[in-house]
Each structure stands twice: as structure tokens, then as C-alpha cells.
Amino acid sequence: MTHFESFKKNGFCIGSKVISEKEIVFLRKSLNRIFSLKGNPKEINLFDIEEDETVNLIYKIYASDNIKNFFIDLSKFYDHKINLIPRFIIQRNYHVDRENSPGVGWHRDCAGELLKKYCKDKISNKSYIFGKMGIYLQHNSEYGGSIDLIPNSHRILISKNFIYRKLKSLKLFLITKFQKFLPLIYTKLPEKIFMETLNAKRLYPEPGSLVLWDSRIIHRGSPIDDKNKFQASFKPKEFFAEVPKEVTKFSLYVDFGNNFAFDSYMHDRNNRDFQKKEIEFLNRNLSHLQKHSPNLYSIINSHISPTIKKYQ
């Protein structure tokens, strides 16, 4: 099965390694310093980084032939123009607390879209192609480091059969209620039981490799093993934990998709009353991208400009 067939059928795929070991060492060292100077937040935008060497390397990765050719081939596979959406995020120590994190961390990236009729109609459409690309700078270990997914769970939202959708969602609904109301009992049971019940899969990509998933698939950051939880300082509602420095988790994220799905994303994100307009972040990202990687800017801007103009 090709990467593209896996993405369409299973809702995710693991691509090639796009960052060398030397670059991983450099990025982990520089990001440790950058996050420390900013008070160690959970997440920063790429445009918030002042160190040009780090910024230019990350843009160089996104502009690499490996990634460019991947999206050219993905576009051919779907017969839709698909490219990166310029929302470049770096996360540090995103971790799930099995006892206290809401929903044990399981979520869909398109959750906000499901609350809006305009978006819901698009999400079940076969032309909806949207997802996230992650690059993890560490192995998935007993301290987490990558991602867990429920293969094929994106297909639940494609179906228009209400009963089918409810039945397919029942196991996760019951597990999240179990964790919410009986957390002490929940954590006495090994995580393996719940992973098997959900038919979930833990990914073990090589550090620096591409991991792509459909925005409709149910997923979460791989949790810290229970035997190490006392070495972590959790902020469960923020999905964050301080861990020993040598196992600090760094993740590079960017969205991708076609304009049909990007319009749904923007309709949701740009109309949330409690946060800044999404168009402001996109404009800042585009401006920053144009300064540091004009060729990548030209490719991305020509792709998304019809949707961007709609929400300006």
C-alpha cells in the first residue's frame, strides 16, 4: 500500500525522513534555548522565533524536494491541488495525563467544524481533503514523543448514516466517561486494554520523519507510561507536562489541504469569538514566510489565495 492509499484508507501515513540527525541535534538544542527564554510555553508560532538560523532551517525543511514532491504526488492521487497551509507551529512537551486530561486526550482536529452546519456539510463530502503534518524530533518512548491514532475513524464522519456514526463512536464515549467519573479506577487498568478496545495504534516514526493524518481521524499525543508519571509535572487541562530535559518532546506541525476543505477550516477558525481571527495568524505567517523562504511562499500563496481573499 502506498503512502497515499494508506492516508485515504486508514486516515494517516508515515512518510520519509526529512531531517538529518545533525539537524535534529541542532534543532533540539536551539529550541530548548528559545523556549526557555520565552518561559517554556507549550507552543509557539514560527514567526515568534527571532533566531534566523533556526527559522531558515525549518523553512528549508518545509521547502525540501521530499515534501514538495510528496504533495505533488498526493495532488495527483486525489485529483485535487493540495499544499501546505501556512500555520507553522512548534510544540514543546504536549502530554496527556491519563488520570485528569479531558477525554484522555483523544480528539479530532476538525472538532470545531463539526459544530457549524456549513462545515459539517463539507466534512462528509468526498472533496474534503485536510490534515496535519507532524515532524517529531524524538523517538516515541516511555515518555511519549509521537502520536496515537484510531485507524479508519475519519470514515465515521464521511458516512451520513446517523446510527452507524453513533455506534462507531460508542466505545470512545464510554471510555471517556469512565475516565471522567472514575479516574482512580481507570488509571489502575493498563493503557493497553483501552488501546485494544479502541483498535488504536501507536506510531513509532523515526525522528525527523513525516507523519500525516486526516483532520477527521481520532488521535492524541502518546501518553507518558504510568511508571514514569511521577517524574513528570502535569498541567492536565493544558495537555502539558515538564519532563526530564533529555526526553523533552518537540513537535513541528503544519496543516495541509485543498481549498474546498481550507474554506471549512477558515469558516470555523475565523468565526470563534474567544480568540483572534485566524486570518490574522495566516497573514503573519505568510509575511514571515515571504521574508525567509520566498519560493515556498510563492507556491503556497498561489494555492490558498482564493480562500484567503474570501476571509480578508
mmCIF file of C-alpha atoms in Angstrom:
data_model
loop_
_atom_site.group_PDB
_atom_site.id
_atom_site.type_symbol
_atom_site.label_atom_id
_atom_site.label_comp_id
_atom_site.label_asym_id
_atom_site.label_seq_id
_atom_site.Cartn_x
_atom_site.Cartn_y
_atom_site.Cartn_z
ATOM 1 C CA MET A 1 0.000 0.000 0.000
ATOM 2 C CA THR A 2 1.400 3.416 -0.958
ATOM 3 C CA HIS A 3 1.563 6.382 1.436
ATOM 4 C CA PHE A 4 -1.382 7.937 -0.395
ATOM 5 C CA GLU A 5 -3.530 4.800 -0.280
ATOM 6 C CA SER A 6 -2.792 4.474 3.440
ATOM 7 C CA PHE A 7 -3.737 8.101 4.053
ATOM 8 C CA LYS A 8 -7.046 7.696 2.219
ATOM 9 C CA LYS A 9 -7.974 4.285 3.671
ATOM 10 C CA ASN A 10 -6.563 4.461 7.216
ATOM 11 C CA GLY A 11 -6.556 8.233 7.727
ATOM 12 C CA PHE A 12 -2.796 8.531 8.266
ATOM 13 C CA CYS A 13 0.602 7.618 6.844
ATOM 14 C CA ILE A 14 4.280 7.812 7.748
ATOM 15 C CA GLY A 15 6.462 9.409 5.103
ATOM 16 C CA SER A 16 10.190 9.682 4.557
ATOM 17 C CA LYS A 17 12.810 11.131 6.876
ATOM 18 C CA VAL A 18 13.314 14.812 6.007
ATOM 19 C CA ILE A 19 15.658 15.970 8.790
ATOM 20 C CA SER A 20 19.177 14.633 9.292
ATOM 21 C CA GLU A 21 20.484 13.528 12.689
ATOM 22 C CA LYS A 22 22.777 16.552 12.776
ATOM 23 C CA GLU A 23 19.841 18.881 12.113
ATOM 24 C CA ILE A 24 17.767 17.168 14.811
ATOM 25 C CA VAL A 25 20.540 17.727 17.368
ATOM 26 C CA PHE A 26 20.793 21.377 16.325
ATOM 27 C CA LEU A 27 17.031 21.949 16.453
ATOM 28 C CA ARG A 28 16.590 20.313 19.848
ATOM 29 C CA LYS A 29 19.386 22.419 21.290
ATOM 30 C CA SER A 30 18.191 25.686 19.738
ATOM 31 C CA LEU A 31 14.511 25.062 20.589
ATOM 32 C CA ASN A 32 15.419 24.273 24.199
ATOM 33 C CA ARG A 33 17.101 27.659 24.390
ATOM 34 C CA ILE A 34 14.353 29.541 22.542
ATOM 35 C CA PHE A 35 11.507 28.079 24.619
ATOM 36 C CA SER A 36 13.453 28.673 27.844
ATOM 37 C CA LEU A 37 13.903 32.362 27.004
ATOM 38 C CA LYS A 38 10.142 32.608 26.444
ATOM 39 C CA GLY A 39 9.299 30.982 29.789
ATOM 40 C CA ASN A 40 8.768 27.468 28.369
ATOM 41 C CA PRO A 41 5.282 27.808 26.855
ATOM 42 C CA LYS A 42 3.594 24.741 25.387
ATOM 43 C CA GLU A 43 3.501 26.197 21.884
ATOM 44 C CA ILE A 44 4.956 28.977 19.762
ATOM 45 C CA ASN A 45 4.462 30.128 16.190
ATOM 46 C CA LEU A 46 7.439 30.007 13.877
ATOM 47 C CA PHE A 47 7.103 33.757 13.360
ATOM 48 C CA ASP A 48 7.766 34.239 17.098
ATOM 49 C CA ILE A 49 11.329 32.923 16.765
ATOM 50 C CA GLU A 50 13.973 35.612 16.366
ATOM 51 C CA GLU A 51 16.927 33.301 15.597
ATOM 52 C CA ASP A 52 17.280 33.289 11.802
ATOM 53 C CA GLU A 53 19.423 30.141 11.677
ATOM 54 C CA THR A 54 16.674 28.095 13.315
ATOM 55 C CA VAL A 55 13.876 29.713 11.294
ATOM 56 C CA ASN A 56 15.690 29.268 7.993
ATOM 57 C CA LEU A 57 16.429 25.607 8.700
ATOM 58 C CA ILE A 58 12.782 24.852 9.467
ATOM 59 C CA TYR A 59 11.608 26.612 6.311
ATOM 60 C CA LYS A 60 14.308 24.771 4.357
ATOM 61 C CA ILE A 61 12.804 21.502 5.594
ATOM 62 C CA TYR A 62 9.289 22.504 4.511
ATOM 63 C CA ALA A 63 10.620 23.656 1.133
ATOM 64 C CA SER A 64 12.609 20.439 0.549
ATOM 65 C CA ASP A 65 12.111 18.364 -2.582
ATOM 66 C CA ASN A 66 10.897 15.462 -0.412
ATOM 67 C CA ILE A 67 7.928 17.436 0.883
ATOM 68 C CA LYS A 68 7.288 19.310 -2.370
ATOM 69 C CA ASN A 69 7.182 16.069 -4.374
ATOM 70 C CA PHE A 70 5.030 14.370 -1.742
ATOM 71 C CA PHE A 71 2.287 16.967 -2.182
ATOM 72 C CA ILE A 72 2.619 16.953 -5.961
ATOM 73 C CA ASP A 73 2.012 13.190 -5.932
ATOM 74 C CA LEU A 74 -0.757 13.451 -3.320
ATOM 75 C CA SER A 75 -2.485 16.045 -5.519
ATOM 76 C CA LYS A 76 -2.300 13.669 -8.485
ATOM 77 C CA PHE A 77 -3.654 10.795 -6.383
ATOM 78 C CA TYR A 78 -6.737 12.780 -5.318
ATOM 79 C CA ASP A 79 -7.009 14.870 -8.498
ATOM 80 C CA HIS A 80 -7.137 17.946 -6.245
ATOM 81 C CA LYS A 81 -4.494 20.618 -5.713
ATOM 82 C CA ILE A 82 -3.170 20.041 -2.184
ATOM 83 C CA ASN A 83 -0.472 22.019 -0.428
ATOM 84 C CA LEU A 84 0.683 23.310 2.939
ATOM 85 C CA ILE A 85 -1.485 25.787 4.826
ATOM 86 C CA PRO A 86 0.840 28.378 6.429
ATOM 87 C CA ARG A 87 0.197 27.900 10.144
ATOM 88 C CA PHE A 88 3.655 26.813 11.304
ATOM 89 C CA ILE A 89 3.553 25.662 14.948
ATOM 90 C CA ILE A 90 6.191 24.228 17.277
ATOM 91 C CA GLN A 91 5.008 22.430 20.404
ATOM 92 C CA ARG A 92 7.018 21.507 23.462
ATOM 93 C CA ASN A 93 6.001 18.768 25.914
ATOM 94 C CA TYR A 94 2.412 18.237 24.785
ATOM 95 C CA HIS A 95 1.497 15.345 27.093
ATOM 96 C CA VAL A 96 -1.655 13.582 28.234
ATOM 97 C CA ASP A 97 -2.310 12.920 31.927
ATOM 98 C CA ARG A 98 -4.249 9.639 31.893
ATOM 99 C CA GLU A 99 -5.985 10.479 35.159
ATOM 100 C CA ASN A 100 -7.023 14.084 34.584
ATOM 101 C CA SER A 101 -6.698 15.186 30.941
ATOM 102 C CA PRO A 102 -10.166 15.654 29.375
ATOM 103 C CA GLY A 103 -11.141 12.750 27.149
ATOM 104 C CA VAL A 104 -7.766 11.105 27.857
ATOM 105 C CA GLY A 105 -6.515 13.402 25.105
ATOM 106 C CA TRP A 106 -8.473 11.785 22.255
ATOM 107 C CA HIS A 107 -9.772 14.376 19.799
ATOM 108 C CA ARG A 108 -10.345 15.334 16.186
ATOM 109 C CA ASP A 109 -8.640 18.398 14.720
ATOM 110 C CA CYS A 110 -11.882 19.269 12.919
ATOM 111 C CA ALA A 111 -13.939 19.282 16.145
ATOM 112 C CA GLY A 112 -14.841 22.970 15.818
ATOM 113 C CA GLU A 113 -16.065 22.426 12.263
ATOM 114 C CA LEU A 114 -18.493 19.771 13.488
ATOM 115 C CA LEU A 115 -20.374 22.479 15.395
ATOM 116 C CA LYS A 116 -21.147 24.507 12.256
ATOM 117 C CA LYS A 117 -23.611 23.345 9.602
ATOM 118 C CA TYR A 118 -21.654 24.999 6.783
ATOM 119 C CA CYS A 119 -18.605 22.938 7.757
ATOM 120 C CA LYS A 120 -20.431 19.681 8.571
ATOM 121 C CA ASP A 121 -21.779 19.520 5.026
ATOM 122 C CA LYS A 122 -18.239 19.853 3.697
ATOM 123 C CA ILE A 123 -16.643 17.364 6.102
ATOM 124 C CA SER A 124 -18.701 14.452 4.761
ATOM 125 C CA ASN A 125 -18.005 15.445 1.149
ATOM 126 C CA LYS A 126 -15.510 13.319 -0.792
ATOM 127 C CA SER A 127 -13.796 16.536 -1.930
ATOM 128 C CA TYR A 128 -12.824 17.405 1.659
ATOM 129 C CA ILE A 129 -9.064 16.819 1.959
ATOM 130 C CA PHE A 130 -7.448 18.345 5.018
ATOM 131 C CA GLY A 131 -4.957 17.204 7.595
ATOM 132 C CA LYS A 132 -1.909 17.909 9.663
ATOM 133 C CA MET A 133 1.722 17.071 9.043
ATOM 134 C CA GLY A 134 3.872 16.443 12.095
ATOM 135 C CA ILE A 135 7.625 16.025 12.387
ATOM 136 C CA TYR A 136 8.784 14.688 15.759
ATOM 137 C CA LEU A 137 12.318 15.365 16.973
ATOM 138 C CA GLN A 138 12.499 12.291 19.234
ATOM 139 C CA HIS A 139 11.523 8.636 19.360
ATOM 140 C CA ASN A 140 8.163 7.614 20.778
ATOM 141 C CA SER A 141 9.275 6.208 24.124
ATOM 142 C CA GLU A 142 8.049 5.593 27.668
ATOM 143 C CA TYR A 143 7.894 9.395 27.912
ATOM 144 C CA GLY A 144 5.716 9.736 24.834
ATOM 145 C CA GLY A 145 7.117 11.557 21.838
ATOM 146 C CA SER A 146 4.766 10.952 18.921
ATOM 147 C CA ILE A 147 1.124 10.089 18.270
ATOM 148 C CA ASP A 148 -1.642 7.512 18.843
ATOM 149 C CA LEU A 149 -4.468 7.180 16.304
ATOM 150 C CA ILE A 150 -7.640 5.173 15.773
ATOM 151 C CA PRO A 151 -7.269 3.969 12.166
ATOM 152 C CA ASN A 152 -10.291 4.489 9.907
ATOM 153 C CA SER A 153 -12.063 6.715 12.449
ATOM 154 C CA HIS A 154 -12.136 9.508 9.861
ATOM 155 C CA ARG A 155 -14.576 7.379 7.866
ATOM 156 C CA ILE A 156 -17.200 7.716 10.607
ATOM 157 C CA LEU A 157 -17.687 11.361 9.620
ATOM 158 C CA ILE A 158 -17.825 10.562 5.924
ATOM 159 C CA SER A 159 -20.832 8.314 6.484
ATOM 160 C CA LYS A 160 -24.238 10.029 6.551
ATOM 161 C CA ASN A 161 -25.845 7.136 8.444
ATOM 162 C CA PHE A 162 -26.636 8.607 11.875
ATOM 163 C CA ILE A 163 -26.991 5.223 13.644
ATOM 164 C CA TYR A 164 -23.707 3.946 12.164
ATOM 165 C CA ARG A 165 -21.881 7.078 13.333
ATOM 166 C CA LYS A 166 -23.263 6.777 16.866
ATOM 167 C CA LEU A 167 -22.444 3.083 17.169
ATOM 168 C CA LYS A 168 -18.901 3.582 15.899
ATOM 169 C CA SER A 169 -18.368 6.360 18.452
ATOM 170 C CA LEU A 170 -19.806 4.433 21.408
ATOM 171 C CA LYS A 171 -16.617 2.760 22.693
ATOM 172 C CA LEU A 172 -14.689 6.006 22.955
ATOM 173 C CA PHE A 173 -17.694 7.758 24.514
ATOM 174 C CA LEU A 174 -17.904 5.117 27.262
ATOM 175 C CA ILE A 175 -14.144 5.119 27.892
ATOM 176 C CA THR A 176 -14.013 8.911 28.263
ATOM 177 C CA LYS A 177 -16.944 8.809 30.695
ATOM 178 C CA PHE A 178 -15.211 6.043 32.655
ATOM 179 C CA GLN A 179 -12.065 8.167 32.926
ATOM 180 C CA LYS A 180 -14.023 11.306 33.821
ATOM 181 C CA PHE A 181 -16.138 9.842 36.621
ATOM 182 C CA LEU A 182 -13.876 7.024 37.866
ATOM 183 C CA PRO A 183 -10.340 8.284 37.189
ATOM 184 C CA LEU A 184 -8.674 6.371 40.019
ATOM 185 C CA ILE A 185 -10.095 3.071 38.787
ATOM 186 C CA TYR A 186 -9.330 3.999 35.177
ATOM 187 C CA THR A 187 -5.635 4.531 35.917
ATOM 188 C CA LYS A 188 -5.405 1.202 37.749
ATOM 189 C CA LEU A 189 -6.031 -0.515 34.435
ATOM 190 C CA PRO A 190 -3.185 -0.690 31.895
ATOM 191 C CA GLU A 191 -3.419 1.626 28.918
ATOM 192 C CA LYS A 192 -3.014 -1.408 26.655
ATOM 193 C CA ILE A 193 -6.576 -2.519 27.478
ATOM 194 C CA PHE A 194 -8.085 0.746 26.247
ATOM 195 C CA MET A 195 -5.862 0.885 23.175
ATOM 196 C CA GLU A 196 -7.002 -2.611 22.184
ATOM 197 C CA THR A 197 -10.657 -1.833 22.921
ATOM 198 C CA LEU A 198 -10.482 1.162 20.604
ATOM 199 C CA ASN A 199 -8.381 -0.684 17.984
ATOM 200 C CA ALA A 200 -5.966 2.205 18.371
ATOM 201 C CA LYS A 201 -2.418 2.270 17.055
ATOM 202 C CA ARG A 202 0.717 3.874 18.481
ATOM 203 C CA LEU A 203 3.118 5.171 15.837
ATOM 204 C CA TYR A 204 6.881 4.852 16.122
ATOM 205 C CA PRO A 205 8.257 7.051 13.331
ATOM 206 C CA GLU A 206 11.961 7.715 13.037
ATOM 207 C CA PRO A 207 12.747 11.174 14.464
ATOM 208 C CA GLY A 208 12.679 13.685 11.631
ATOM 209 C CA SER A 209 10.170 11.684 9.551
ATOM 210 C CA LEU A 210 6.874 12.939 8.157
ATOM 211 C CA VAL A 211 3.667 11.830 9.847
ATOM 212 C CA LEU A 212 0.428 12.904 8.179
ATOM 213 C CA TRP A 213 -3.144 12.414 9.362
ATOM 214 C CA ASP A 214 -6.627 13.374 8.231
ATOM 215 C CA SER A 215 -8.153 16.153 10.358
ATOM 216 C CA ARG A 216 -11.207 13.895 10.916
ATOM 217 C CA ILE A 217 -9.276 10.998 12.475
ATOM 218 C CA ILE A 218 -9.378 10.498 16.263
ATOM 219 C CA HIS A 219 -5.888 10.838 17.730
ATOM 220 C CA ARG A 220 -3.837 12.092 20.664
ATOM 221 C CA GLY A 221 -0.250 12.563 21.791
ATOM 222 C CA SER A 222 1.152 9.249 23.047
ATOM 223 C CA PRO A 223 0.902 9.328 26.879
ATOM 224 C CA ILE A 224 3.783 9.028 29.310
ATOM 225 C CA ASP A 225 3.999 5.489 30.677
ATOM 226 C CA ASP A 226 2.420 5.126 34.124
ATOM 227 C CA LYS A 227 5.701 4.023 35.684
ATOM 228 C CA ASN A 228 7.264 7.381 34.738
ATOM 229 C CA LYS A 229 4.350 9.637 35.668
ATOM 230 C CA PHE A 230 5.945 10.717 38.960
ATOM 231 C CA GLN A 231 8.898 12.122 37.015
ATOM 232 C CA ALA A 232 6.519 14.416 35.137
ATOM 233 C CA SER A 233 4.856 17.590 36.381
ATOM 234 C CA PHE A 234 1.451 17.717 34.685
ATOM 235 C CA LYS A 235 -0.870 20.550 33.803
ATOM 236 C CA PRO A 236 -3.587 18.149 32.652
ATOM 237 C CA LYS A 237 -6.185 20.578 31.326
ATOM 238 C CA GLU A 238 -3.455 22.186 29.193
ATOM 239 C CA PHE A 239 -2.148 18.821 27.959
ATOM 240 C CA PHE A 240 1.322 19.783 29.145
ATOM 241 C CA ALA A 241 3.971 18.265 31.398
ATOM 242 C CA GLU A 242 7.518 19.121 32.342
ATOM 243 C CA VAL A 243 9.715 16.043 31.968
ATOM 244 C CA PRO A 244 13.456 15.344 32.354
ATOM 245 C CA LYS A 245 15.343 17.564 29.907
ATOM 246 C CA GLU A 246 16.806 14.680 27.908
ATOM 247 C CA VAL A 247 13.297 13.465 26.981
ATOM 248 C CA THR A 248 11.782 16.874 26.204
ATOM 249 C CA LYS A 249 9.282 16.467 23.396
ATOM 250 C CA PHE A 250 9.439 18.789 20.373
ATOM 251 C CA SER A 251 6.952 18.621 17.509
ATOM 252 C CA LEU A 252 6.783 20.658 14.292
ATOM 253 C CA TYR A 253 3.268 20.983 12.881
ATOM 254 C CA VAL A 254 1.698 22.482 9.779
ATOM 255 C CA ASP A 255 -1.719 21.939 8.173
ATOM 256 C CA PHE A 256 -2.281 20.917 4.567
ATOM 257 C CA GLY A 257 -5.277 20.548 2.299
ATOM 258 C CA ASN A 258 -7.219 21.680 -0.734
ATOM 259 C CA ASN A 259 -9.181 24.928 -0.932
ATOM 260 C CA PHE A 260 -12.547 23.176 -0.553
ATOM 261 C CA ALA A 261 -11.553 21.942 2.924
ATOM 262 C CA PHE A 262 -9.477 25.018 3.770
ATOM 263 C CA ASP A 263 -12.646 27.088 3.355
ATOM 264 C CA SER A 264 -14.336 24.922 6.011
ATOM 265 C CA TYR A 265 -11.342 25.319 8.337
ATOM 266 C CA MET A 266 -11.412 29.096 7.899
ATOM 267 C CA HIS A 267 -15.178 29.340 8.381
ATOM 268 C CA ASP A 268 -14.733 27.677 11.764
ATOM 269 C CA ARG A 269 -11.483 29.231 12.992
ATOM 270 C CA ASN A 270 -12.171 32.751 11.744
ATOM 271 C CA ASN A 271 -15.554 32.909 13.489
ATOM 272 C CA ARG A 272 -14.603 31.947 17.030
ATOM 273 C CA ASP A 273 -15.496 34.752 19.428
ATOM 274 C CA PHE A 274 -12.963 33.831 22.108
ATOM 275 C CA GLN A 275 -9.766 34.082 20.088
ATOM 276 C CA LYS A 276 -8.025 36.161 17.456
ATOM 277 C CA LYS A 277 -9.214 35.882 13.888
ATOM 278 C CA GLU A 278 -7.438 33.064 12.068
ATOM 279 C CA ILE A 279 -6.797 35.356 9.118
ATOM 280 C CA GLU A 280 -4.500 37.458 11.329
ATOM 281 C CA PHE A 281 -2.301 34.456 12.072
ATOM 282 C CA LEU A 282 -2.264 33.397 8.435
ATOM 283 C CA ASN A 283 -1.267 36.866 7.256
ATOM 284 C CA ARG A 284 1.582 36.990 9.793
ATOM 285 C CA ASN A 285 2.732 33.534 8.715
ATOM 286 C CA LEU A 286 2.603 34.494 5.050
ATOM 287 C CA SER A 287 4.567 37.690 5.661
ATOM 288 C CA HIS A 288 7.192 35.802 7.665
ATOM 289 C CA LEU A 289 7.362 33.032 5.057
ATOM 290 C CA GLN A 290 7.825 35.541 2.236
ATOM 291 C CA LYS A 291 10.792 37.072 4.068
ATOM 292 C CA HIS A 292 12.578 33.813 4.838
ATOM 293 C CA SER A 293 11.535 31.456 2.019
ATOM 294 C CA PRO A 294 10.193 33.401 -0.981
ATOM 295 C CA ASN A 295 9.960 30.359 -3.268
ATOM 296 C CA LEU A 296 7.886 28.375 -0.772
ATOM 297 C CA TYR A 297 5.782 31.490 -0.163
ATOM 298 C CA SER A 298 5.056 31.781 -3.885
ATOM 299 C CA ILE A 299 3.911 28.142 -4.116
ATOM 300 C CA ILE A 300 1.703 28.277 -1.012
ATOM 301 C CA ASN A 301 0.259 31.736 -1.635
ATOM 302 C CA SER A 302 -0.782 30.902 -5.196
ATOM 303 C CA HIS A 303 -2.556 27.822 -3.850
ATOM 304 C CA ILE A 304 -4.512 29.366 -0.959
ATOM 305 C CA SER A 305 -5.073 32.921 -2.216
ATOM 306 C CA PRO A 306 -8.701 32.318 -3.368
ATOM 307 C CA THR A 307 -9.710 31.276 0.158
ATOM 308 C CA ILE A 308 -7.561 33.907 1.870
ATOM 309 C CA LYS A 309 -9.253 36.672 -0.165
ATOM 310 C CA LYS A 310 -12.672 35.430 0.950
ATOM 311 C CA TYR A 311 -11.825 35.952 4.640
ATOM 312 C CA GLN A 312 -9.786 39.182 4.466
#
